[in-house]
Amino acid sequence: MAEQPLHEHTLGNGLRVVIREDHVVPLAAVNIWYGVGSRHEQAGRTGLAHLFEHLMFQGSGGVAEGEHAALLEAAGATFNASTSFERTNYYETVPVSHLELALWLEADRMGTLPAALTQANLDNQRDVVKNERRQRYDNQPYGTAFERLCALTFPAGHPYAHTPIGSMDDLDATTLTDCTDFFATWYAPGNAVLSIVGDVDPAAALAAAERYFGPVPAGPAAPPARPAPGDRLAELRVEKVDEEVPSPAYFAMFPLPSDGTAEIEALDHALEILGGGTGSRLYDRMVRRDEIATEVWAGVTRLAAGPSVAIVEAIGPDLGVLADVLDEELAAFATEGPSHDETVRAVAQAERAYLAQTETVTGLADGLSHNATLFGDPNRVFTAPERAAAVDAADIRAAAAHWLAPGARAVVTYGGAA
């Protein structure tokens, strides 16, 4: 069966709408990306983007507190939201008969959320977020590793020096005025992409999107985001964390090129080969052969508006030995590069990840919003396998030799002697 085309339209208020038919199951995925995340926050108000994600479920002009979730649950929908460095995402997958309910709910909170922004709601959701921070970060073994690595890798004030969860002090300092200003600044239709994927008629879906979202005022243009410069580190930066943990652990971060570059494709493959699973070089060396670690993993967090980052995690009793072996493996990889079989497997893994995302209406809608928001082209989601396959072993070796240099990285250790 031939692939269905994308249907793209921009409403008069600036909202970009992307629609894709998929008649395999009688479902429709509604996915909205707003071009705002933690990198857009100001000093002293970290965590505001994530806090606002929570506030968006507390009602709006036409929806009472608690009713948003109740209506979707009654319709048999699955729904959620997430906040990252570069965007905030709201999504629901509904039986296609309830598509207009999902569109109405999203349009109502896009257009009228300040009507439900009360001090009580702010206080309640601030407590929810602070409790999330305690459970997932502060009171979790190694839970602050990523946050500490970002602060160690990037200078103070850099958009990626803090993570979306924010600090307790900044959450406490956030006011109702901060929230209403944040909404007015970033939650305008022109700073959003709406993707609809599923068992829909494109013309009818667009008409419904126009009917519900068209009346939302355009609002001001989003201000430019702060620059997020980055380059490879020239030295070793180490923070030793004195906390009680189950076992000593070693975490490393390497700045990488931005998403959308050929180098990030090569480095994604490099990290997959080095530490992507039980068949990786680091696992084979550290866990299987030398038995110096019980766990090891490496991967890439891609970021489009600034440097991406690579992360290596290893759990083992002797942190100094872990660091030395990591340097040895990076040096060998920089010299030899990957084998043909390793390259083929890395490309295949990238293709599997692409298929896993795009085989569901929920995943495909998210991919369309992602690429429309960060790259201006929703069709780019379909070219991911070609970009992955365009990288060869020489590209992977060269990129790794430059960006994953032994000894130059940010390191956070827990327990043991580094």
mmCIF file of C-alpha atoms in Angstrom, residues 67-283:
data_model
loop_
_atom_site.group_PDB
_atom_site.id
_atom_site.type_symbol
_atom_site.label_atom_id
_atom_site.label_comp_id
_atom_site.label_asym_id
_atom_site.label_seq_id
_atom_site.Cartn_x
_atom_site.Cartn_y
_atom_site.Cartn_z
ATOM 1 C CA GLU A 67 -12.206 17.635 34.147
ATOM 2 C CA HIS A 68 -9.515 17.508 31.446
ATOM 3 C CA ALA A 69 -8.240 14.110 32.555
ATOM 4 C CA ALA A 70 -11.698 12.850 33.482
ATOM 5 C CA LEU A 71 -13.111 13.522 30.012
ATOM 6 C CA LEU A 72 -10.200 11.814 28.279
ATOM 7 C CA GLU A 73 -10.341 8.800 30.596
ATOM 8 C CA ALA A 74 -14.083 8.459 29.986
ATOM 9 C CA ALA A 75 -13.376 8.471 26.241
ATOM 10 C CA GLY A 76 -10.877 5.626 26.573
ATOM 11 C CA ALA A 77 -7.918 7.841 25.693
ATOM 12 C CA THR A 78 -4.281 7.516 26.624
ATOM 13 C CA PHE A 79 -2.645 10.869 27.300
ATOM 14 C CA ASN A 80 0.333 12.540 28.902
ATOM 15 C CA ALA A 81 2.840 15.377 28.552
ATOM 16 C CA SER A 82 6.588 15.915 28.872
ATOM 17 C CA THR A 83 9.077 18.745 29.147
ATOM 18 C CA SER A 84 12.619 18.741 27.818
ATOM 19 C CA PHE A 85 15.343 21.299 27.189
ATOM 20 C CA GLU A 86 13.820 22.474 23.902
ATOM 21 C CA ARG A 87 10.084 21.787 23.954
ATOM 22 C CA THR A 88 6.976 20.914 25.917
ATOM 23 C CA ASN A 89 4.716 18.236 24.473
ATOM 24 C CA TYR A 90 1.048 17.393 25.127
ATOM 25 C CA TYR A 91 -0.504 14.350 23.527
ATOM 26 C CA GLU A 92 -3.502 12.042 23.564
ATOM 27 C CA THR A 93 -4.542 9.048 21.489
ATOM 28 C CA VAL A 94 -8.299 8.592 21.311
ATOM 29 C CA PRO A 95 -10.864 6.453 19.536
ATOM 30 C CA VAL A 96 -11.367 8.370 16.328
ATOM 31 C CA SER A 97 -14.958 9.124 17.312
ATOM 32 C CA HIS A 98 -13.529 11.335 20.092
ATOM 33 C CA LEU A 99 -11.045 13.283 17.966
ATOM 34 C CA GLU A 100 -13.009 16.497 18.326
ATOM 35 C CA LEU A 101 -13.037 16.137 22.120
ATOM 36 C CA ALA A 102 -9.238 15.991 22.134
ATOM 37 C CA LEU A 103 -8.974 18.996 19.811
ATOM 38 C CA TRP A 104 -11.416 21.014 21.877
ATOM 39 C CA LEU A 105 -9.584 20.276 25.131
ATOM 40 C CA GLU A 106 -6.203 21.256 23.662
ATOM 41 C CA ALA A 107 -7.598 24.394 22.037
ATOM 42 C CA ASP A 108 -9.361 25.465 25.214
ATOM 43 C CA ARG A 109 -6.221 25.346 27.308
ATOM 44 C CA MET A 110 -4.167 26.985 24.554
ATOM 45 C CA GLY A 111 -6.626 29.856 24.391
ATOM 46 C CA THR A 112 -7.975 30.257 27.920
ATOM 47 C CA LEU A 113 -5.659 28.642 30.468
ATOM 48 C CA PRO A 114 -5.098 31.866 32.495
ATOM 49 C CA ALA A 115 -8.763 31.726 33.528
ATOM 50 C CA ALA A 116 -7.917 28.687 35.664
ATOM 51 C CA LEU A 117 -4.489 29.833 36.913
ATOM 52 C CA THR A 118 -5.136 30.295 40.620
ATOM 53 C CA GLN A 119 -2.805 30.515 43.575
ATOM 54 C CA ALA A 120 -4.303 27.289 44.916
ATOM 55 C CA ASN A 121 -3.523 25.445 41.680
ATOM 56 C CA LEU A 122 0.010 26.853 41.628
ATOM 57 C CA ASP A 123 0.657 25.841 45.230
ATOM 58 C CA ASN A 124 -0.744 22.374 44.657
ATOM 59 C CA GLN A 125 1.219 21.639 41.487
ATOM 60 C CA ARG A 126 4.408 23.187 42.885
ATOM 61 C CA ASP A 127 4.189 20.632 45.708
ATOM 62 C CA VAL A 128 3.633 17.852 43.153
ATOM 63 C CA VAL A 129 6.727 18.870 41.202
ATOM 64 C CA LYS A 130 8.846 19.223 44.345
ATOM 65 C CA ASN A 131 7.772 15.764 45.424
ATOM 66 C CA GLU A 132 8.660 14.450 41.964
ATOM 67 C CA ARG A 133 12.088 15.977 42.359
ATOM 68 C CA ARG A 134 12.556 14.286 45.735
ATOM 69 C CA GLN A 135 11.422 10.874 44.481
ATOM 70 C CA ARG A 136 13.164 10.810 41.103
ATOM 71 C CA TYR A 137 16.279 12.875 41.778
ATOM 72 C CA ASP A 138 17.233 13.838 45.315
ATOM 73 C CA ASN A 139 16.259 10.599 47.074
ATOM 74 C CA GLN A 140 17.161 8.223 44.247
ATOM 75 C CA PRO A 141 20.621 6.618 44.111
ATOM 76 C CA TYR A 142 22.612 8.483 41.440
ATOM 77 C CA GLY A 143 19.462 10.538 40.765
ATOM 78 C CA THR A 144 21.281 13.865 40.478
ATOM 79 C CA ALA A 145 23.987 12.575 38.120
ATOM 80 C CA PHE A 146 22.602 14.090 34.918
ATOM 81 C CA GLU A 147 21.859 17.410 36.615
ATOM 82 C CA ARG A 148 25.372 17.563 38.066
ATOM 83 C CA LEU A 149 26.938 16.623 34.721
ATOM 84 C CA CYS A 150 25.119 19.440 32.932
ATOM 85 C CA ALA A 151 26.243 21.978 35.543
ATOM 86 C CA LEU A 152 29.810 20.688 35.264
ATOM 87 C CA THR A 153 29.857 20.617 31.450
ATOM 88 C CA PHE A 154 28.312 24.013 30.735
ATOM 89 C CA PRO A 155 29.110 27.387 32.332
ATOM 90 C CA ALA A 156 26.710 29.006 34.778
ATOM 91 C CA GLY A 157 23.877 30.705 32.931
ATOM 92 C CA HIS A 158 24.201 28.504 29.854
ATOM 93 C CA PRO A 159 20.747 27.302 28.668
ATOM 94 C CA TYR A 160 21.768 23.659 29.198
ATOM 95 C CA ALA A 161 23.558 24.144 32.519
ATOM 96 C CA HIS A 162 20.340 23.285 34.361
ATOM 97 C CA THR A 163 17.816 20.533 33.686
ATOM 98 C CA PRO A 164 14.021 20.723 33.314
ATOM 99 C CA ILE A 165 13.248 19.619 36.885
ATOM 100 C CA GLY A 166 14.601 22.918 38.257
ATOM 101 C CA SER A 167 15.781 23.729 41.769
ATOM 102 C CA MET A 168 13.713 23.702 44.941
ATOM 103 C CA ASP A 169 14.551 27.354 45.651
ATOM 104 C CA ASP A 170 13.454 28.486 42.201
ATOM 105 C CA LEU A 171 10.230 26.485 42.396
ATOM 106 C CA ASP A 172 9.474 28.095 45.760
ATOM 107 C CA ALA A 173 10.141 31.545 44.302
ATOM 108 C CA THR A 174 7.792 31.129 41.312
ATOM 109 C CA THR A 175 4.759 33.407 41.480
ATOM 110 C CA LEU A 176 1.384 33.442 39.786
ATOM 111 C CA THR A 177 2.568 36.415 37.735
ATOM 112 C CA ASP A 178 5.570 34.373 36.553
ATOM 113 C CA CYS A 179 3.145 31.713 35.304
ATOM 114 C CA THR A 180 0.790 34.066 33.489
ATOM 115 C CA ASP A 181 3.755 35.853 31.887
ATOM 116 C CA PHE A 182 5.251 32.519 30.857
ATOM 117 C CA PHE A 183 1.998 31.479 29.211
ATOM 118 C CA ALA A 184 1.634 34.793 27.376
ATOM 119 C CA THR A 185 5.224 34.596 26.135
ATOM 120 C CA TRP A 186 5.472 30.989 24.965
ATOM 121 C CA TYR A 187 2.027 29.419 24.619
ATOM 122 C CA ALA A 188 0.896 31.275 21.504
ATOM 123 C CA PRO A 189 -0.343 29.375 18.410
ATOM 124 C CA GLY A 190 2.610 30.602 16.368
ATOM 125 C CA ASN A 191 4.980 28.803 18.758
ATOM 126 C CA ALA A 192 3.182 25.459 18.423
ATOM 127 C CA VAL A 193 2.738 22.540 16.046
ATOM 128 C CA LEU A 194 -0.392 20.373 16.048
ATOM 129 C CA SER A 195 -0.046 16.924 14.498
ATOM 130 C CA ILE A 196 -2.998 14.615 13.880
ATOM 131 C CA VAL A 197 -2.336 11.027 12.787
ATOM 132 C CA GLY A 198 -4.812 8.202 12.439
ATOM 133 C CA ASP A 199 -8.061 6.988 10.958
ATOM 134 C CA VAL A 200 -9.107 10.438 9.799
ATOM 135 C CA ASP A 201 -10.213 12.224 6.684
ATOM 136 C CA PRO A 202 -7.597 14.988 6.216
ATOM 137 C CA ALA A 203 -10.081 17.617 5.062
ATOM 138 C CA ALA A 204 -12.433 16.923 7.958
ATOM 139 C CA ALA A 205 -9.563 16.867 10.477
ATOM 140 C CA LEU A 206 -8.244 20.192 9.201
ATOM 141 C CA ALA A 207 -11.732 21.688 9.354
ATOM 142 C CA ALA A 208 -12.018 20.535 12.974
ATOM 143 C CA ALA A 209 -8.606 21.988 13.813
ATOM 144 C CA GLU A 210 -9.639 25.283 12.229
ATOM 145 C CA ARG A 211 -12.940 25.254 14.108
ATOM 146 C CA TYR A 212 -11.385 24.770 17.537
ATOM 147 C CA PHE A 213 -7.980 26.430 17.242
ATOM 148 C CA GLY A 214 -8.759 29.141 14.691
ATOM 149 C CA PRO A 215 -10.407 31.483 17.233
ATOM 150 C CA VAL A 216 -7.375 31.388 19.564
ATOM 151 C CA PRO A 217 -5.703 34.822 19.365
ATOM 152 C CA ALA A 218 -2.327 34.855 17.629
ATOM 153 C CA GLY A 219 -0.532 36.437 20.561
ATOM 154 C CA PRO A 220 2.983 37.888 20.384
ATOM 155 C CA ALA A 221 5.840 36.266 18.510
ATOM 156 C CA ALA A 222 8.031 34.171 20.785
ATOM 157 C CA PRO A 223 11.256 35.959 21.761
ATOM 158 C CA PRO A 224 14.515 34.513 20.459
ATOM 159 C CA ALA A 225 16.030 31.903 22.697
ATOM 160 C CA ARG A 226 19.354 32.599 24.365
ATOM 161 C CA PRO A 227 22.347 31.294 22.399
ATOM 162 C CA ALA A 228 23.637 27.914 23.538
ATOM 163 C CA PRO A 229 27.278 27.720 22.436
ATOM 164 C CA GLY A 230 29.253 24.546 22.891
ATOM 165 C CA ASP A 231 32.414 22.728 21.902
ATOM 166 C CA ARG A 232 34.324 19.704 23.099
ATOM 167 C CA LEU A 233 35.909 19.985 26.519
ATOM 168 C CA ALA A 234 39.642 20.542 26.665
ATOM 169 C CA GLU A 235 40.189 19.070 30.128
ATOM 170 C CA LEU A 236 38.868 16.655 32.718
ATOM 171 C CA ARG A 237 36.318 18.113 35.138
ATOM 172 C CA VAL A 238 35.428 15.966 38.154
ATOM 173 C CA GLU A 239 32.863 16.248 40.933
ATOM 174 C CA LYS A 240 32.907 13.647 43.708
ATOM 175 C CA VAL A 241 29.539 13.161 45.401
ATOM 176 C CA ASP A 242 29.603 11.976 48.991
ATOM 177 C CA GLU A 243 26.319 10.075 49.251
ATOM 178 C CA GLU A 244 25.406 6.623 50.427
ATOM 179 C CA VAL A 245 24.822 4.530 47.304
ATOM 180 C CA PRO A 246 24.452 0.798 46.611
ATOM 181 C CA SER A 247 27.732 0.679 44.689
ATOM 182 C CA PRO A 248 30.359 3.139 43.455
ATOM 183 C CA ALA A 249 29.386 4.670 40.108
ATOM 184 C CA TYR A 250 31.085 6.659 37.372
ATOM 185 C CA PHE A 251 29.185 9.056 35.079
ATOM 186 C CA ALA A 252 30.777 10.993 32.210
ATOM 187 C CA MET A 253 29.437 13.605 29.785
ATOM 188 C CA PHE A 254 30.909 14.762 26.469
ATOM 189 C CA PRO A 255 29.497 17.766 24.550
ATOM 190 C CA LEU A 256 28.690 16.855 20.932
ATOM 191 C CA PRO A 257 27.518 18.676 17.785
ATOM 192 C CA SER A 258 23.902 19.754 17.416
ATOM 193 C CA ASP A 259 21.225 17.450 16.072
ATOM 194 C CA GLY A 260 20.726 17.818 12.339
ATOM 195 C CA THR A 261 24.420 17.473 11.538
ATOM 196 C CA ALA A 262 26.161 14.554 9.844
ATOM 197 C CA GLU A 263 28.534 14.320 12.801
ATOM 198 C CA ILE A 264 25.754 13.610 15.284
ATOM 199 C CA GLU A 265 24.640 10.680 13.136
ATOM 200 C CA ALA A 266 28.179 9.306 13.238
ATOM 201 C CA LEU A 267 28.472 9.864 16.985
ATOM 202 C CA ASP A 268 25.127 8.218 17.657
ATOM 203 C CA HIS A 269 26.517 5.122 15.962
ATOM 204 C CA ALA A 270 29.795 5.457 17.872
ATOM 205 C CA LEU A 271 28.048 5.507 21.247
ATOM 206 C CA GLU A 272 25.845 2.581 20.225
ATOM 207 C CA ILE A 273 28.943 0.556 19.319
ATOM 208 C CA LEU A 274 30.813 1.609 22.449
ATOM 209 C CA GLY A 275 28.069 1.203 25.031
ATOM 210 C CA GLY A 276 24.639 0.604 23.525
ATOM 211 C CA GLY A 277 23.965 -2.766 25.115
ATOM 212 C CA THR A 278 25.329 -6.136 26.114
ATOM 213 C CA GLY A 279 26.989 -6.547 22.709
ATOM 214 C CA SER A 280 28.894 -3.258 22.986
ATOM 215 C CA ARG A 281 32.635 -2.801 23.392
ATOM 216 C CA LEU A 282 32.456 -1.313 26.892
ATOM 217 C CA TYR A 283 30.139 -4.025 28.151
#
